[in-house]
mmCIF file of C-alpha atoms in Angstrom:
data_model
loop_
_atom_site.group_PDB
_atom_site.id
_atom_site.type_symbol
_atom_site.label_atom_id
_atom_site.label_comp_id
_atom_site.label_asym_id
_atom_site.label_seq_id
_atom_site.Cartn_x
_atom_site.Cartn_y
_atom_site.Cartn_z
ATOM 1 C CA MET W 288 -21.416 -64.991 51.762
ATOM 2 C CA SER W 289 -19.889 -61.956 53.416
ATOM 3 C CA GLY W 290 -17.496 -59.990 51.118
ATOM 4 C CA LYS W 291 -18.539 -61.878 47.957
ATOM 5 C CA THR W 292 -20.740 -61.027 44.989
ATOM 6 C CA ARG W 293 -23.405 -63.166 43.411
ATOM 7 C CA ASP W 294 -23.408 -63.889 39.668
ATOM 8 C CA TYR W 295 -26.972 -63.756 38.388
ATOM 9 C CA PHE W 296 -25.911 -64.690 34.775
ATOM 10 C CA GLY W 297 -23.710 -67.665 35.287
ATOM 11 C CA THR W 298 -24.616 -69.211 31.940
ATOM 12 C CA LEU W 299 -23.139 -66.247 29.917
ATOM 13 C CA LYS W 300 -19.453 -65.936 29.004
ATOM 14 C CA SER W 301 -17.555 -63.166 30.800
ATOM 15 C CA ALA W 302 -16.272 -60.237 28.666
ATOM 16 C CA GLY W 303 -12.614 -59.227 28.435
ATOM 17 C CA ARG W 304 -9.407 -61.184 28.230
ATOM 18 C CA THR W 305 -8.031 -63.504 30.826
ATOM 19 C CA VAL W 306 -4.689 -62.307 32.118
ATOM 20 C CA LEU W 307 -2.106 -65.040 31.852
ATOM 21 C CA LYS W 308 0.943 -65.152 34.036
ATOM 22 C CA GLU W 309 3.387 -65.381 31.113
ATOM 23 C CA ASP W 310 1.993 -62.221 29.377
ATOM 24 C CA SER W 311 3.380 -58.780 30.172
ATOM 25 C CA ALA W 312 2.753 -55.165 29.136
ATOM 26 C CA GLY W 313 5.830 -55.247 26.883
ATOM 27 C CA ASP W 314 4.466 -58.271 24.988
ATOM 28 C CA CYS W 315 1.195 -56.422 24.402
ATOM 29 C CA ILE W 316 2.904 -53.279 23.094
ATOM 30 C CA GLN W 317 5.639 -55.045 21.077
ATOM 31 C CA PRO W 318 4.294 -58.439 20.034
ATOM 32 C CA VAL W 319 6.472 -61.059 18.446
ATOM 33 C CA GLN W 320 6.588 -60.922 14.650
ATOM 34 C CA GLY W 321 4.614 -63.648 12.971
ATOM 35 C CA GLN W 322 2.174 -64.014 15.791
ATOM 36 C CA VAL W 323 0.177 -60.826 15.108
ATOM 37 C CA PRO W 324 -2.820 -61.491 12.871
ATOM 38 C CA GLU W 325 -2.563 -59.579 9.580
ATOM 39 C CA THR W 326 -5.305 -57.744 7.745
ATOM 40 C CA PRO W 327 -7.092 -59.975 5.207
ATOM 41 C CA PRO W 328 -6.109 -59.229 1.579
ATOM 42 C CA HIS W 329 -9.625 -58.204 0.581
ATOM 43 C CA ILE W 330 -9.639 -55.622 3.411
ATOM 44 C CA LYS W 331 -6.167 -54.086 2.852
ATOM 45 C CA LYS W 332 -7.304 -51.930 -0.062
ATOM 46 C CA TYR W 333 -9.617 -50.029 2.284
ATOM 47 C CA ARG W 334 -6.991 -49.288 4.976
ATOM 48 C CA LYS W 335 -5.143 -45.991 5.331
ATOM 49 C CA SER W 336 -1.839 -47.875 5.267
ATOM 50 C CA TYR W 337 -2.575 -48.829 1.647
ATOM 51 C CA LYS W 338 -2.949 -45.156 0.610
ATOM 52 C CA HIS W 339 0.228 -44.125 2.462
ATOM 53 C CA GLN W 340 2.597 -46.478 0.663
ATOM 54 C CA HIS W 341 5.732 -45.045 -0.930
ATOM 55 C CA GLY W 342 6.776 -45.841 -4.486
ATOM 56 C CA CYS W 343 3.559 -47.675 -5.384
ATOM 57 C CA ALA W 344 0.716 -46.720 -7.697
ATOM 58 C CA ILE W 345 -2.374 -46.142 -5.562
ATOM 59 C CA LEU W 346 -5.553 -47.308 -7.288
ATOM 60 C CA HIS W 347 -9.187 -46.969 -6.412
ATOM 61 C CA PRO W 348 -10.354 -49.840 -4.175
ATOM 62 C CA GLY W 349 -12.717 -50.952 -6.914
ATOM 63 C CA LEU W 350 -9.823 -51.305 -9.434
ATOM 64 C CA VAL W 351 -7.358 -53.159 -7.237
ATOM 65 C CA ASP W 352 -8.737 -56.635 -8.030
ATOM 66 C CA ALA W 353 -10.069 -55.745 -11.495
ATOM 67 C CA PRO W 354 -8.678 -57.936 -14.340
ATOM 68 C CA LYS W 355 -6.086 -56.243 -16.562
ATOM 69 C CA PRO W 356 -5.911 -56.669 -20.365
ATOM 70 C CA GLN W 357 -3.419 -59.149 -21.774
ATOM 71 C CA GLY W 358 -0.328 -58.083 -23.716
ATOM 72 C CA ASN W 359 1.004 -54.594 -24.326
ATOM 73 C CA TRP W 360 -2.311 -52.819 -24.003
ATOM 74 C CA LEU W 361 -2.262 -49.085 -24.635
ATOM 75 C CA TYR W 362 -5.057 -46.715 -23.671
ATOM 76 C CA GLY W 363 -6.174 -43.905 -25.949
ATOM 77 C CA LYS W 364 -6.047 -43.419 -29.710
ATOM 78 C CA LYS W 365 -2.846 -43.502 -31.691
ATOM 79 C CA THR W 366 -2.029 -40.181 -33.368
ATOM 80 C CA ASP W 367 -1.323 -40.279 -37.088
ATOM 81 C CA PRO W 368 2.204 -39.165 -38.045
ATOM 82 C CA SER W 369 2.374 -35.524 -39.143
ATOM 83 C CA ASP W 370 4.464 -33.875 -41.828
ATOM 84 C CA LYS W 371 7.991 -32.985 -40.814
ATOM 85 C CA ALA W 372 9.164 -29.392 -40.703
ATOM 86 C CA GLY W 373 11.940 -30.074 -43.224
ATOM 87 C CA ASP W 374 9.507 -31.487 -45.793
ATOM 88 C CA LEU W 375 7.303 -28.411 -45.442
ATOM 89 C CA PHE W 376 10.204 -26.100 -46.334
ATOM 90 C CA LYS W 377 11.311 -28.233 -49.277
ATOM 91 C CA GLN W 378 8.328 -27.558 -51.504
ATOM 92 C CA GLN W 379 10.304 -26.197 -54.454
ATOM 93 C CA PRO W 380 9.679 -28.448 -57.519
ATOM 94 C CA GLU W 381 12.639 -29.959 -59.284
ATOM 95 C CA GLY W 382 13.356 -30.877 -62.886
ATOM 96 C CA ILE W 383 10.657 -30.332 -65.471
ATOM 97 C CA LYS W 384 8.205 -29.266 -62.759
ATOM 98 C CA GLU W 385 10.512 -26.389 -61.799
ATOM 99 C CA LEU W 386 10.652 -25.180 -65.432
ATOM 100 C CA VAL W 387 6.868 -25.311 -65.771
ATOM 101 C CA ASN W 388 6.457 -23.431 -62.487
ATOM 102 C CA GLU W 389 8.900 -20.714 -63.590
ATOM 103 C CA ILE W 390 7.022 -20.219 -66.894
ATOM 104 C CA ASN W 391 3.733 -19.883 -65.001
ATOM 105 C CA GLU W 392 5.238 -17.365 -62.585
ATOM 106 C CA GLN W 393 6.548 -15.052 -65.347
ATOM 107 C CA LYS W 394 3.069 -13.775 -66.181
ATOM 108 C CA TYR W 395 2.801 -12.057 -62.775
ATOM 109 C CA ALA W 396 4.000 -8.440 -62.538
ATOM 110 C CA SER W 397 5.298 -8.983 -58.999
ATOM 111 C CA HIS W 398 7.605 -11.730 -60.264
ATOM 112 C CA ILE W 399 9.202 -9.275 -62.725
ATOM 113 C CA LYS W 400 9.374 -6.174 -60.525
ATOM 114 C CA GLU W 401 10.128 -7.858 -57.206
ATOM 115 C CA PRO W 402 11.737 -11.270 -57.793
ATOM 116 C CA LEU W 403 12.134 -13.439 -54.701
ATOM 117 C CA GLY W 404 15.638 -13.394 -53.238
ATOM 118 C CA THR W 405 17.132 -10.918 -55.730
ATOM 119 C CA MET W 406 17.197 -7.170 -56.216
ATOM 120 C CA PRO W 407 14.354 -5.842 -58.411
ATOM 121 C CA THR W 408 15.402 -4.693 -61.897
ATOM 122 C CA ARG W 409 13.830 -1.504 -63.307
ATOM 123 C CA ASN W 410 15.638 -1.703 -66.698
ATOM 124 C CA TYR W 411 16.969 1.801 -66.293
ATOM 125 C CA ASN W 412 19.612 3.002 -68.756
ATOM 126 C CA TRP W 413 22.141 4.408 -66.336
ATOM 127 C CA PRO W 414 25.071 6.495 -67.624
ATOM 128 C CA GLU W 415 28.619 5.264 -67.269
ATOM 129 C CA GLU W 416 29.381 7.824 -64.535
ATOM 130 C CA SER W 417 26.771 6.270 -62.250
ATOM 131 C CA LYS W 418 28.577 2.941 -62.247
ATOM 132 C CA SER W 419 31.582 4.312 -60.348
ATOM 133 C CA ASP W 420 31.863 3.753 -56.606
ATOM 134 C CA GLY W 421 31.958 7.431 -55.631
ATOM 135 C CA PHE W 422 28.891 8.436 -57.622
ATOM 136 C CA ALA W 423 26.071 10.204 -55.752
ATOM 137 C CA PHE W 424 22.804 11.735 -56.898
ATOM 138 C CA GLY W 425 21.925 15.365 -56.317
ATOM 139 C CA GLN W 426 23.981 18.492 -55.853
ATOM 140 C CA LYS W 427 26.036 19.143 -52.749
ATOM 141 C CA ILE W 428 24.688 22.098 -50.791
ATOM 142 C CA PRO W 429 27.314 24.468 -49.449
ATOM 143 C CA PRO W 430 27.112 25.141 -45.682
ATOM 144 C CA SER W 431 24.767 28.017 -44.867
ATOM 145 C CA GLU W 432 25.690 30.961 -42.717
ATOM 146 C CA PHE W 433 22.292 30.837 -40.972
ATOM 147 C CA THR W 434 21.170 28.305 -38.368
ATOM 148 C CA ALA W 435 17.801 26.552 -38.382
ATOM 149 C CA LYS W 436 16.559 28.898 -35.653
ATOM 150 C CA GLU W 437 17.488 31.982 -37.663
ATOM 151 C CA VAL W 438 15.775 30.562 -40.719
ATOM 152 C CA VAL W 439 12.506 29.906 -38.816
ATOM 153 C CA PHE W 440 12.680 33.115 -36.751
ATOM 154 C CA PRO W 441 14.871 35.620 -38.608
ATOM 155 C CA PRO W 442 16.065 38.332 -36.196
ATOM 156 C CA ASP W 443 16.186 41.146 -38.813
ATOM 157 C CA ALA W 444 12.986 40.265 -40.627
ATOM 158 C CA GLN W 445 10.883 43.221 -41.655
ATOM 159 C CA ARG W 446 7.285 43.234 -40.546
ATOM 160 C CA ASP W 447 4.558 43.469 -43.137
ATOM 161 C CA ASP W 448 2.907 46.801 -43.631
ATOM 162 C CA GLU W 449 -0.544 47.411 -42.185
ATOM 163 C CA SER W 450 -2.342 46.779 -45.494
ATOM 164 C CA ALA W 451 -0.725 43.336 -45.929
ATOM 165 C CA ARG W 452 -1.410 42.442 -42.287
ATOM 166 C CA MET W 453 -5.072 43.355 -42.637
ATOM 167 C CA MET W 454 -5.268 41.245 -45.780
ATOM 168 C CA TYR W 455 -3.967 38.154 -43.944
ATOM 169 C CA LEU W 456 -6.207 39.033 -41.026
ATOM 170 C CA LYS W 457 -9.269 38.884 -43.237
ATOM 171 C CA SER W 458 -8.253 35.845 -45.305
ATOM 172 C CA HIS W 459 -6.582 33.624 -42.677
ATOM 173 C CA GLY W 460 -7.704 35.152 -39.353
ATOM 174 C CA ASN W 461 -4.040 35.842 -38.484
ATOM 175 C CA PHE W 462 -4.489 37.829 -35.258
ATOM 176 C CA GLU W 463 -1.503 39.044 -33.272
ATOM 177 C CA ALA W 464 -0.766 37.712 -29.785
ATOM 178 C CA GLY W 465 -3.170 39.356 -27.328
ATOM 179 C CA GLU W 466 -5.039 41.175 -30.074
ATOM 180 C CA GLN W 467 -8.789 41.505 -29.583
ATOM 181 C CA LYS W 468 -10.807 39.937 -32.369
ATOM 182 C CA ASN W 469 -12.740 42.532 -34.301
ATOM 183 C CA ARG W 470 -15.692 41.162 -36.238
ATOM 184 C CA GLU W 471 -16.780 44.659 -37.320
ATOM 185 C CA TYR W 472 -19.925 44.683 -35.220
ATOM 186 C CA LYS W 473 -21.686 48.030 -34.917
ATOM 187 C CA TRP W 474 -21.465 48.603 -31.185
ATOM 188 C CA ASN W 475 -22.885 51.612 -29.413
ATOM 189 C CA VAL W 476 -19.776 51.568 -27.186
ATOM 190 C CA ASN W 477 -16.031 51.496 -27.736
ATOM 191 C CA PRO W 478 -15.057 47.753 -27.634
ATOM 192 C CA SER W 479 -11.447 48.564 -26.735
ATOM 193 C CA GLU W 480 -12.547 50.174 -23.457
ATOM 194 C CA PHE W 481 -15.843 48.407 -22.710
ATOM 195 C CA ARG W 482 -16.086 45.121 -20.796
ATOM 196 C CA PHE W 483 -19.133 42.844 -20.839
ATOM 197 C CA GLY W 484 -20.634 41.274 -17.709
ATOM 198 C CA LYS W 485 -21.088 42.441 -14.132
ATOM 199 C CA LYS W 486 -18.301 42.765 -11.617
ATOM 200 C CA ASP W 487 -18.753 40.802 -8.389
ATOM 201 C CA GLU W 488 -18.658 42.817 -5.222
ATOM 202 C CA ARG W 489 -16.256 41.009 -2.907
ATOM 203 C CA GLU W 490 -16.877 41.337 0.789
ATOM 204 C CA GLN W 491 -13.861 42.489 2.741
ATOM 205 C CA GLU W 492 -12.414 40.881 5.890
ATOM 206 C CA GLN W 493 -14.387 37.664 5.563
ATOM 207 C CA MET W 494 -11.946 35.537 7.655
ATOM 208 C CA LYS W 495 -11.964 38.236 10.357
ATOM 209 C CA LYS W 496 -15.727 38.027 10.643
ATOM 210 C CA ILE W 497 -15.621 34.229 10.756
ATOM 211 C CA LEU W 498 -13.005 34.040 13.525
ATOM 212 C CA GLN W 499 -14.223 37.029 15.587
ATOM 213 C CA HIS W 500 -17.816 36.454 16.601
ATOM 214 C CA GLU W 501 -17.838 39.420 18.969
ATOM 215 C CA LEU W 502 -18.086 41.997 16.162
ATOM 216 C CA THR W 503 -20.696 44.680 16.618
ATOM 217 C CA GLN W 504 -24.024 44.487 14.856
ATOM 218 C CA ASN W 505 -23.380 47.372 12.501
ATOM 219 C CA GLN W 506 -20.479 45.477 10.926
ATOM 220 C CA TYR W 507 -22.798 42.806 9.574
ATOM 221 C CA PRO W 508 -25.156 43.197 6.568
ATOM 222 C CA LYS W 509 -28.623 44.416 7.226
ATOM 223 C CA THR W 510 -31.392 41.939 7.934
ATOM 224 C CA THR W 511 -33.082 40.636 4.794
ATOM 225 C CA ILE W 512 -36.816 40.036 5.010
ATOM 226 C CA ILE W 513 -37.845 36.829 3.258
ATOM 227 C CA SER W 514 -41.012 34.813 2.928
ATOM 228 C CA LYS W 515 -42.287 32.956 5.995
ATOM 229 C CA ASN W 516 -42.941 29.819 3.928
ATOM 230 C CA GLN W 517 -39.304 29.727 2.909
ATOM 231 C CA GLU W 518 -38.113 30.079 6.509
ATOM 232 C CA ASP W 519 -40.527 27.378 7.726
ATOM 233 C CA TRP W 520 -39.331 25.020 5.000
ATOM 234 C CA LYS W 521 -35.695 25.665 6.000
ATOM 235 C CA ASN W 522 -36.445 24.926 9.656
ATOM 236 C CA TYR W 523 -38.219 21.705 8.666
ATOM 237 C CA ASN W 524 -35.626 20.447 6.148
ATOM 238 C CA GLU W 525 -32.338 21.406 7.833
ATOM 239 C CA ASP W 526 -30.867 20.164 11.126
ATOM 240 C CA PRO W 527 -30.532 23.060 13.605
ATOM 241 C CA LEU W 528 -27.396 23.020 15.755
ATOM 242 C CA GLY W 529 -28.078 22.114 19.383
ATOM 243 C CA LYS W 530 -31.834 21.835 18.908
ATOM 244 C CA PRO W 531 -34.208 18.988 18.061
ATOM 245 C CA LYS W 532 -35.243 18.775 14.432
ATOM 246 C CA ASN W 533 -38.723 20.072 13.679
ATOM 247 C CA LEU W 534 -40.689 17.383 11.867
ATOM 248 C CA ALA W 535 -43.856 19.487 11.704
ATOM 249 C CA GLN W 536 -45.440 17.476 14.470
ATOM 250 C CA ILE W 537 -45.736 20.491 16.815
ATOM 251 C CA ASN W 538 -45.356 24.208 16.596
ATOM 252 C CA SER W 539 -41.668 25.016 17.030
ATOM 253 C CA ARG W 540 -42.582 28.253 18.839
ATOM 254 C CA MET W 541 -44.445 26.405 21.603
ATOM 255 C CA PRO W 542 -42.227 25.123 24.449
ATOM 256 C CA ALA W 543 -42.722 21.397 25.036
ATOM 257 C CA ILE W 544 -41.075 18.730 27.196
ATOM 258 C CA PHE W 545 -41.266 15.086 26.172
ATOM 259 C CA GLY W 546 -41.188 12.153 28.526
ATOM 260 C CA GLU W 547 -42.399 11.512 32.069
ATOM 261 C CA THR W 548 -41.578 13.752 34.978
ATOM 262 C CA LYS W 549 -38.915 12.257 37.230
ATOM 263 C CA LYS W 550 -40.064 11.293 40.712
ATOM 264 C CA ASP W 551 -37.865 11.623 43.769
ATOM 265 C CA GLU W 552 -38.419 8.056 45.001
ATOM 266 C CA GLN W 553 -37.102 6.485 41.777
ATOM 267 C CA TRP W 554 -33.525 5.282 41.446
ATOM 268 C CA THR W 555 -30.989 7.200 39.421
ATOM 269 C CA ALA W 556 -29.033 5.717 36.523
ATOM 270 C CA GLY W 557 -25.968 5.306 38.747
ATOM 271 C CA GLN W 558 -27.982 3.418 41.358
ATOM 272 C CA CYS W 559 -29.386 1.124 38.681
ATOM 273 C CA ILE W 560 -25.854 0.264 37.527
ATOM 274 C CA ASN W 561 -24.076 0.045 40.895
ATOM 275 C CA GLY W 562 -26.981 -0.837 43.164
ATOM 276 C CA GLN W 563 -26.918 -0.263 46.932
ATOM 277 C CA PRO W 564 -24.586 -2.937 48.325
ATOM 278 C CA THR W 565 -23.604 -3.158 51.948
ATOM 279 C CA LEU W 566 -20.052 -2.739 53.224
ATOM 280 C CA LYS W 567 -19.655 -6.488 53.577
ATOM 281 C CA GLU W 568 -20.799 -7.132 50.016
ATOM 282 C CA VAL W 569 -18.219 -4.789 48.512
ATOM 283 C CA GLN W 570 -15.314 -6.368 50.377
ATOM 284 C CA PRO W 571 -12.929 -8.425 48.154
ATOM 285 C CA ASP W 572 -13.122 -12.200 48.275
ATOM 286 C CA ILE W 573 -10.660 -13.993 50.496
ATOM 287 C CA ASP W 574 -9.328 -16.004 47.553
ATOM 288 C CA LEU W 575 -8.822 -12.968 45.303
ATOM 289 C CA GLY W 576 -5.598 -13.362 43.341
ATOM 290 C CA LYS W 577 -5.113 -16.965 44.432
ATOM 291 C CA ALA W 578 -5.584 -20.203 42.591
ATOM 292 C CA THR W 579 -8.786 -21.850 43.690
ATOM 293 C CA LYS W 580 -7.653 -25.283 42.520
ATOM 294 C CA TYR W 581 -5.715 -27.255 45.105
ATOM 295 C CA GLY W 582 -2.200 -28.185 44.003
ATOM 296 C CA PHE W 583 -1.838 -25.210 41.654
ATOM 297 C CA ARG W 584 -1.091 -22.545 44.251
ATOM 298 C CA ASN W 585 2.356 -20.936 44.257
ATOM 299 C CA GLN W 586 2.849 -20.924 48.013
ATOM 300 C CA THR W 587 6.295 -20.388 49.457
ATOM 301 C CA LYS W 588 7.638 -22.309 52.369
ATOM 302 C CA GLN W 589 9.615 -21.100 55.292
ATOM 303 C CA GLY W 590 13.016 -19.977 54.117
ATOM 304 C CA ASP W 591 12.145 -19.367 50.429
ATOM 305 C CA GLU W 592 9.891 -16.311 50.698
ATOM 306 C CA THR W 593 11.798 -14.585 47.880
ATOM 307 C CA ARG W 594 11.354 -17.486 45.493
ATOM 308 C CA ALA W 595 10.114 -16.553 42.002
ATOM 309 C CA PHE W 596 7.703 -18.935 40.328
ATOM 310 C CA GLY W 597 7.597 -19.489 36.582
ATOM 311 C CA VAL W 598 9.920 -18.278 33.807
ATOM 312 C CA PRO W 599 10.668 -14.532 33.451
ATOM 313 C CA THR W 600 9.430 -12.746 30.337
ATOM 314 C CA ILE W 601 12.797 -11.078 29.676
ATOM 315 C CA ARG W 602 15.459 -13.796 29.557
ATOM 316 C CA ASN W 603 18.667 -12.222 30.811
ATOM 317 C CA ASP W 604 19.991 -15.671 31.714
ATOM 318 C CA ILE W 605 20.218 -16.752 28.059
ATOM 319 C CA ILE W 606 23.149 -15.547 25.959
ATOM 320 C CA LYS W 607 21.945 -13.558 22.955
ATOM 321 C CA THR W 608 23.235 -14.663 19.568
ATOM 322 C CA GLY W 609 24.896 -12.295 17.127
ATOM 323 C CA MET W 610 21.935 -12.221 14.736
ATOM 324 C CA LYS W 611 18.467 -12.945 16.060
ATOM 325 C CA SER W 612 16.340 -15.269 13.986
ATOM 326 C CA VAL W 613 12.725 -14.496 13.130
ATOM 327 C CA ALA W 614 11.806 -17.881 14.585
ATOM 328 C CA ASP W 615 13.329 -17.004 17.991
ATOM 329 C CA PRO W 616 10.460 -16.070 20.369
ATOM 330 C CA GLN W 617 12.729 -15.116 23.282
ATOM 331 C CA ASN W 618 12.820 -11.529 24.570
ATOM 332 C CA TYR W 619 16.379 -10.581 25.542
ATOM 333 C CA GLY W 620 15.438 -7.148 26.893
ATOM 334 C CA ASP W 621 16.260 -5.269 23.662
ATOM 335 C CA GLU W 622 12.706 -5.038 22.337
ATOM 336 C CA VAL W 623 10.755 -1.798 22.447
ATOM 337 C CA PRO W 624 7.929 -1.539 25.002
ATOM 338 C CA ALA W 625 4.271 -1.217 24.115
ATOM 339 C CA VAL W 626 4.330 2.579 24.556
ATOM 340 C CA ALA W 627 6.924 2.847 21.762
ATOM 341 C CA LEU W 628 4.596 0.942 19.436
ATOM 342 C CA LEU W 629 1.629 3.174 20.259
ATOM 343 C CA PHE W 630 3.644 6.418 20.285
ATOM 344 C CA PRO W 631 6.772 5.895 18.131
ATOM 345 C CA GLU W 632 9.683 8.270 18.406
ATOM 346 C CA LYS W 633 10.141 11.178 16.007
ATOM 347 C CA PHE W 634 12.793 9.630 13.763
ATOM 348 C CA SER W 635 11.903 5.968 14.260
ATOM 349 C CA TYR W 636 11.002 5.605 10.572
ATOM 350 C CA MET W 637 14.688 6.337 9.794
ATOM 351 C CA GLY W 638 15.930 3.732 12.282
ATOM 352 C CA LEU W 639 17.009 6.353 14.878
ATOM 353 C CA THR W 640 16.121 6.523 18.557
ATOM 354 C CA ASP W 641 16.477 9.246 21.176
ATOM 355 C CA GLN W 642 19.603 7.527 22.483
ATOM 356 C CA ASP W 643 21.344 8.188 19.144
ATOM 357 C CA PHE W 644 20.988 11.951 19.733
ATOM 358 C CA LEU W 645 22.359 11.664 23.307
ATOM 359 C CA MET W 646 25.380 9.495 22.423
ATOM 360 C CA LEU W 647 28.764 11.220 22.903
ATOM 361 C CA ARG W 648 30.667 11.692 19.639
ATOM 362 C CA ASN W 649 34.036 13.197 18.779
ATOM 363 C CA LYS W 650 34.567 16.445 16.919
ATOM 364 C CA LYS W 651 35.043 14.803 13.517
ATOM 365 C CA ASP W 652 31.760 12.880 13.689
ATOM 366 C CA ILE W 653 29.806 15.951 14.847
ATOM 367 C CA LYS W 654 31.189 18.036 11.985
ATOM 368 C CA GLN W 655 30.390 15.343 9.432
ATOM 369 C CA ILE W 656 26.814 14.903 10.715
ATOM 370 C CA PHE W 657 25.933 18.602 10.594
ATOM 371 C CA GLU W 658 27.665 19.213 7.252
ATOM 372 C CA SER W 659 25.582 16.407 5.728
ATOM 373 C CA ILE W 660 22.399 18.391 6.530
ATOM 374 C CA GLY W 661 23.783 21.667 5.128
ATOM 375 C CA ILE W 662 25.145 23.349 8.306
ATOM 376 C CA LYS W 663 28.751 24.347 7.553
ATOM 377 C CA TYR W 664 30.910 26.688 9.636
ATOM 378 C CA GLY W 665 34.407 27.986 9.453
ATOM 379 C CA ILE W 666 37.121 26.639 11.698
ATOM 380 C CA GLY W 667 36.758 29.415 14.274
ATOM 381 C CA LYS W 668 32.958 29.374 14.322
ATOM 382 C CA PHE W 669 32.859 25.571 14.624
ATOM 383 C CA GLU W 670 35.371 25.578 17.515
ATOM 384 C CA GLY W 671 33.278 28.172 19.368
ATOM 385 C CA VAL W 672 30.039 26.250 18.916
ATOM 386 C CA PHE W 673 31.749 22.980 19.911
ATOM 387 C CA ASN W 674 33.162 24.528 23.121
ATOM 388 C CA ARG W 675 29.708 25.869 23.984
ATOM 389 C CA ALA W 676 28.277 22.393 23.433
ATOM 390 C CA LYS W 677 30.860 21.002 25.868
ATOM 391 C CA GLU W 678 29.647 23.485 28.481
ATOM 392 C CA ILE W 679 26.034 22.438 27.888
ATOM 393 C CA GLN W 680 27.047 18.758 28.017
ATOM 394 C CA ASN W 681 29.100 19.455 31.178
ATOM 395 C CA THR W 682 31.866 17.165 30.059
ATOM 396 C CA PHE W 683 35.636 17.551 30.047
ATOM 397 C CA ASP W 684 36.217 15.044 27.274
ATOM 398 C CA ASP W 685 36.479 16.194 23.679
ATOM 399 C CA LYS W 686 33.095 14.599 22.944
ATOM 400 C CA VAL W 687 29.591 16.012 22.848
ATOM 401 C CA SER W 688 26.176 14.746 21.782
ATOM 402 C CA VAL W 689 24.161 15.821 18.759
ATOM 403 C CA LYS W 690 21.519 17.282 21.087
ATOM 404 C CA ALA W 691 24.055 19.466 22.924
ATOM 405 C CA PHE W 692 25.597 20.702 19.668
ATOM 406 C CA GLN W 693 22.132 21.512 18.332
ATOM 407 C CA LEU W 694 21.374 23.647 21.416
ATOM 408 C CA ALA W 695 24.696 25.441 20.977
ATOM 409 C CA VAL W 696 23.865 26.171 17.323
ATOM 410 C CA GLN W 697 20.541 27.724 18.339
ATOM 411 C CA GLU W 698 22.352 30.065 20.767
ATOM 412 C CA MET W 699 25.276 31.081 18.506
ATOM 413 C CA HIS W 700 23.895 30.935 14.967
ATOM 414 C CA HIS W 701 23.800 34.782 14.745
ATOM 415 C CA ILE W 702 27.451 35.176 15.816
ATOM 416 C CA ASP W 703 29.975 35.360 12.988
#
């Protein structure tokens, strides 16, 4: 019995499928058509394959086998035919009905004064001259020598005398511009010289006193003595700067220290956080920076010490297309670093970088750039500034950068 097992349940059938010699893995994955048992018809309506059919009406499983009505059965209620639009517009009676309708309409005043579809007739007795084509009502006004502005505001208009002005002042309240209203009150003062109210006394050099705290005491207002209850309420209600708020629990004039006195043998906050480890405990682990799982360690062999594992972040080995797609996740080295996102350049919102100001440009481009921002020079002045920019750029070519030309402008802007 060595090397064999004992079956304690010999009367029960073994589970699983007996492997036959003529069966293979390919026959199990791709069985022969016709030999695979199909889903029973009464079970198909519950399968997902039934709901995923194309071009078929998908019904509820409870309605698949339901009997359908015989004949051309239509669901819903048939709508009664409505009147046509043409019949609604053709409501005008004809024949004797039209004559009766016209007689009934003649008793309305609107039918006589404003007949439908025709011009209303007023039964006016117009003269024969009005029937000509060139007839016009009214009299033609000759052109005036005055404009509308001169008519409204005549330049040579004479002002009313004082008696007429006072009459309009009393009847219409027609005061002149800036004139003080006089209601004929009996004042004890002259209203033309007297002003009501009290003038505010404005303190001088307020910003100087705010910014310069070292001013002497005599430059400040004198001390004002107020009630003690008011001062105590202010100290209780307001938050003093740099001091604990007084909630009336103790006398603010009595010095007090809250909490327990610190003992020398207790640990400090730093010791509680860092502890007191030994030198061995603070040493780094031997597997620091290495994969702890066997088979996932990037270990080089002899002869390939300079081997690089993985794929580089910046793909210089892939040719960049002319226009990068938004769906392309590759970084070709032309993307801005993280520091440019946190601290963008000065003119980045205009699509310009610092390299655009350091790029060498010819004389025509430099002149066009600075003239577009309003800096225009004569031929002699521009040649002098451009030569100075070449000295700053330290170049012998007839090209300078915008930055160098800007520095030259700052040096020579006062020279004609």
